CSV table of C-alpha atoms and ligand atoms in Angstrom, one decimal:
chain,number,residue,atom,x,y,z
A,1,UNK,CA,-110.1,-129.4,20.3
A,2,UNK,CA,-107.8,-128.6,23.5
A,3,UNK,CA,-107.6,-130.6,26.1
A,4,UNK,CA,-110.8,-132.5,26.2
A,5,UNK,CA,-114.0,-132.4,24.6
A,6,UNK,CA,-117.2,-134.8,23.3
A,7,UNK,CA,-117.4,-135.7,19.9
A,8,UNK,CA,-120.8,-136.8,18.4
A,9,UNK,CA,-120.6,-139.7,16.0
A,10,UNK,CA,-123.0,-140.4,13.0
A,11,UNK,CA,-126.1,-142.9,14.0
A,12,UNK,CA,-128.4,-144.2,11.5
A,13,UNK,CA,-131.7,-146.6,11.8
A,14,UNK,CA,-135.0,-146.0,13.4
A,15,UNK,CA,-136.4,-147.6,16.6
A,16,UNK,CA,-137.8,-150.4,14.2
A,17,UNK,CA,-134.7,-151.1,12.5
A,18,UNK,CA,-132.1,-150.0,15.2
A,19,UNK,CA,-129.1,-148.3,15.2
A,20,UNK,CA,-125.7,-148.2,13.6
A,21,UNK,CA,-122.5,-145.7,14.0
A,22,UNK,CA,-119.2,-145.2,12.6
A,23,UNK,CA,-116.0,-143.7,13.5
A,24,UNK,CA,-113.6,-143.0,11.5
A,25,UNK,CA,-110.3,-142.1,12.3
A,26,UNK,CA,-108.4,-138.7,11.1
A,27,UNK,CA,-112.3,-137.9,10.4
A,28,UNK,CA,-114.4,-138.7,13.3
A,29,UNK,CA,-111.2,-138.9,15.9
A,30,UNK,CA,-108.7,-136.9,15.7
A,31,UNK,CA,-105.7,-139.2,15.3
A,32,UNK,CA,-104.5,-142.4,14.5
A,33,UNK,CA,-105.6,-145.2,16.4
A,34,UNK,CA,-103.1,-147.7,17.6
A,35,UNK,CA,-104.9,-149.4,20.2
A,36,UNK,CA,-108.4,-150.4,21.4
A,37,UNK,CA,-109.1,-151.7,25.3
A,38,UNK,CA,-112.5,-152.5,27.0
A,39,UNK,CA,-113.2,-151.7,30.4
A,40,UNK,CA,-116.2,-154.2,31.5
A,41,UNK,CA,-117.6,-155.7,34.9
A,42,UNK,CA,-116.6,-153.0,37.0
A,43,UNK,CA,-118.2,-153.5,40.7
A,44,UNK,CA,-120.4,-150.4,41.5
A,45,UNK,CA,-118.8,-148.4,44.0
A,46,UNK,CA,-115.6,-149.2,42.3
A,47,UNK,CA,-113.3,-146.1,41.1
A,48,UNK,CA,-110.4,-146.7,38.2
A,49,UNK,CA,-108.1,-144.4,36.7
A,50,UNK,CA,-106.2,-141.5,38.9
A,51,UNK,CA,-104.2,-141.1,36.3
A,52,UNK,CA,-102.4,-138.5,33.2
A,53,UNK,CA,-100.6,-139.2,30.3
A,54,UNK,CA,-98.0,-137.0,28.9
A,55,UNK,CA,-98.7,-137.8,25.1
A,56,UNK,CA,-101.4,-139.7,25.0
A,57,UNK,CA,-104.5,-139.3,23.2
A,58,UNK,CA,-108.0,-141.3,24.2
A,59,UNK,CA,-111.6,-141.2,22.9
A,60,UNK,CA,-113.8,-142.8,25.4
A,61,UNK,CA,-117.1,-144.5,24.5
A,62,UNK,CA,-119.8,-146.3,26.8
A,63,UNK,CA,-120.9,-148.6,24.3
A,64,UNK,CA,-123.4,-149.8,27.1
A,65,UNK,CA,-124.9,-148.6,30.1
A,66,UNK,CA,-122.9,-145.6,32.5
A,67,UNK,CA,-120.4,-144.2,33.5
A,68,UNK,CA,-119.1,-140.9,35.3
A,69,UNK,CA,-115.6,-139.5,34.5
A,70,UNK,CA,-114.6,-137.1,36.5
A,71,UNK,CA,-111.6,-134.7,34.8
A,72,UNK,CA,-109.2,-132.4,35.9
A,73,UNK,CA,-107.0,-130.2,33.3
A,74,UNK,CA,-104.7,-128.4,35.0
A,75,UNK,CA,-107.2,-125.6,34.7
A,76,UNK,CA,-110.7,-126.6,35.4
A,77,UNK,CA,-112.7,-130.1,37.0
A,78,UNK,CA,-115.8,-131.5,35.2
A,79,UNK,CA,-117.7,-134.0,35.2
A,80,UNK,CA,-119.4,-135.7,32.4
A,81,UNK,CA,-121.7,-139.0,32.4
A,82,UNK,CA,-121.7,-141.0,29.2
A,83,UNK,CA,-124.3,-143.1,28.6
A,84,UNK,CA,-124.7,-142.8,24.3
A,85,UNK,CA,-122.5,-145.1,21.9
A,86,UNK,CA,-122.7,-142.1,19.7
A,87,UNK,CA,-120.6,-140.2,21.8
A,88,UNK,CA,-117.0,-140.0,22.7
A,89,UNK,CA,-115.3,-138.3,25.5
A,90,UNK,CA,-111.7,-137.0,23.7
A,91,UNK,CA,-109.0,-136.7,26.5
A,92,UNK,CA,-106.1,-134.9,25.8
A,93,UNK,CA,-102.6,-135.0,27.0
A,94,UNK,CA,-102.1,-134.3,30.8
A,95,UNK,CA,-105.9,-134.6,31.6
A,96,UNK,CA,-106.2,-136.0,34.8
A,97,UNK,CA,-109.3,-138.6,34.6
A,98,UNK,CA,-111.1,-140.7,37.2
A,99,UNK,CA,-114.2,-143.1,36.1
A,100,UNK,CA,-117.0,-143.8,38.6
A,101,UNK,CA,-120.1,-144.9,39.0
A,102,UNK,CA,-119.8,-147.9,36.1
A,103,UNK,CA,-123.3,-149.5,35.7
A,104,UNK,CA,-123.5,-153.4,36.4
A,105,UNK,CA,-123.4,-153.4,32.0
A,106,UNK,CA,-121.0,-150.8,31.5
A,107,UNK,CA,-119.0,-151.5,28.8
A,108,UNK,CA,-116.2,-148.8,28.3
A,109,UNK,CA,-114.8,-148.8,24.9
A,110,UNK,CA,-111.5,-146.6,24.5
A,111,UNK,CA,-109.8,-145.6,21.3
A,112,UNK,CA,-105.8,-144.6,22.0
A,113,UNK,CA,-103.2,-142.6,19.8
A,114,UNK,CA,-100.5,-144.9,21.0
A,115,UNK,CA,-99.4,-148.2,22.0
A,116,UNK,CA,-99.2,-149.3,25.6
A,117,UNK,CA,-96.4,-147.6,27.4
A,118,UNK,CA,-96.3,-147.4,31.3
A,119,UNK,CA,-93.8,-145.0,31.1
A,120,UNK,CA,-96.5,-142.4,29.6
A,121,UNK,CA,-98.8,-142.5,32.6
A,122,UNK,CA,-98.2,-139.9,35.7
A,123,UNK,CA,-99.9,-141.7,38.7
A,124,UNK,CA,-99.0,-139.9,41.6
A,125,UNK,CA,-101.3,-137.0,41.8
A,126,UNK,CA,-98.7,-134.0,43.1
A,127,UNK,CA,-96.4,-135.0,40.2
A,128,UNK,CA,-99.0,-134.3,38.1
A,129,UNK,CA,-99.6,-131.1,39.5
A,130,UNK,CA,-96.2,-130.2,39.3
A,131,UNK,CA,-95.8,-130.8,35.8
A,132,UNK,CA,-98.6,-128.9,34.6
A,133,UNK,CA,-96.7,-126.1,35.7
A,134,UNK,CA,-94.8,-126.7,33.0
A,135,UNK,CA,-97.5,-128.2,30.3
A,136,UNK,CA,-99.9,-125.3,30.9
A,137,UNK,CA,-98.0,-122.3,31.5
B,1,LIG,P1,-104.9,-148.8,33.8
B,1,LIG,O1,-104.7,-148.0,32.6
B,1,LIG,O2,-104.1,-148.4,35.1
B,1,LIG,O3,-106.4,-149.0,34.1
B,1,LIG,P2,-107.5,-147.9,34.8
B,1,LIG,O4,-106.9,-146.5,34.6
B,1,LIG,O5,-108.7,-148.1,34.0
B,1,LIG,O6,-107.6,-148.2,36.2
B,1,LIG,O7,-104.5,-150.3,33.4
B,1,LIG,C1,-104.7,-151.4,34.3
B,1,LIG,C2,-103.7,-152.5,34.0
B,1,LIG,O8,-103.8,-153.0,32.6
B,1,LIG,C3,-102.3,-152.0,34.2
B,1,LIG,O9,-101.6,-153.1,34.9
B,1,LIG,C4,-101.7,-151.9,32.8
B,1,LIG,C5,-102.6,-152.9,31.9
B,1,LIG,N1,-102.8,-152.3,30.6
B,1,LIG,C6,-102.2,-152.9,29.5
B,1,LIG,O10,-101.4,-153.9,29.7
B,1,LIG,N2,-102.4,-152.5,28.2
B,1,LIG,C7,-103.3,-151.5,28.0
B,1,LIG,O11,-103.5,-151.1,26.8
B,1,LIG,C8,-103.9,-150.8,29.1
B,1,LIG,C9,-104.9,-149.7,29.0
B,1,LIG,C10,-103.7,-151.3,30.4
């Protein structure tokens, strides 16, 4: 998977029973997982991330209610609403991603390939530009 892409999980139950789904990783994501984070109680018209990472890998999942994220690639800009817990958003390195558009019970669940590091994150939107001159060429 380059870049980005959604990944469907396994879900199992009925409308009776309800539902259960599993991720595994090296199976289900891609990579190891070193850390999980929760994004929750984001005000409505409130917009997070503006941001890249250089190495990073993420698999975001709305575990509840919505959210848009809104991602460039060096190459392309989509858009993508999740709204299923049996779906995760893979972002790869140097994917610009902005999230908009949280509902009131979002809760945004994301899976990372490394440990917290500041120093992995490109903030500033013409930087990242310039260095996917470089990544993507
Ligand atoms: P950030 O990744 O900028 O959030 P978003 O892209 O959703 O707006 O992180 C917000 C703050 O939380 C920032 O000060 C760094 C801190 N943080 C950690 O300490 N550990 C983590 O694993 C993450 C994801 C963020």
């Amino acid at each position: 998977m380059y870049n980005y892409g959604l990944i469907k999980f396994k879900k199992f139950g009925t409308d009776e029973l309800g539902y259960l789904s599993a991720i595994e990783e090296m199976r289900d994501i891609p990579f190891h997982i070193k850390r999980v984070y929760f994004i929750t109680d984001v005000p409505p018209e409130t917009i997070r991330g503006f941001h890249a990472h250089r190495v990073l890998r993420q698999v975001l999942i709305c575990m509840q209610g919505s959210v848009t994220i809104k991602i460039y690639n060096g190459n392309e800009k989509t858009e993508i609403v999740l709204d299923q817990t049996d779906v995760g958003l893979y972002l790869g390195p140097m994917t610009w991603r902005e999230m908009s558009n949280f509902s009131k019970d979002c809760v945004l669940t994301v899976l990372a390939s490394e440990y917290y590091s500041e120093d992995d994150y490109i903030r500033d939107y013409d930087m990242y530009l310039k260095e996917c001159e470089t990544f993507y060429k």
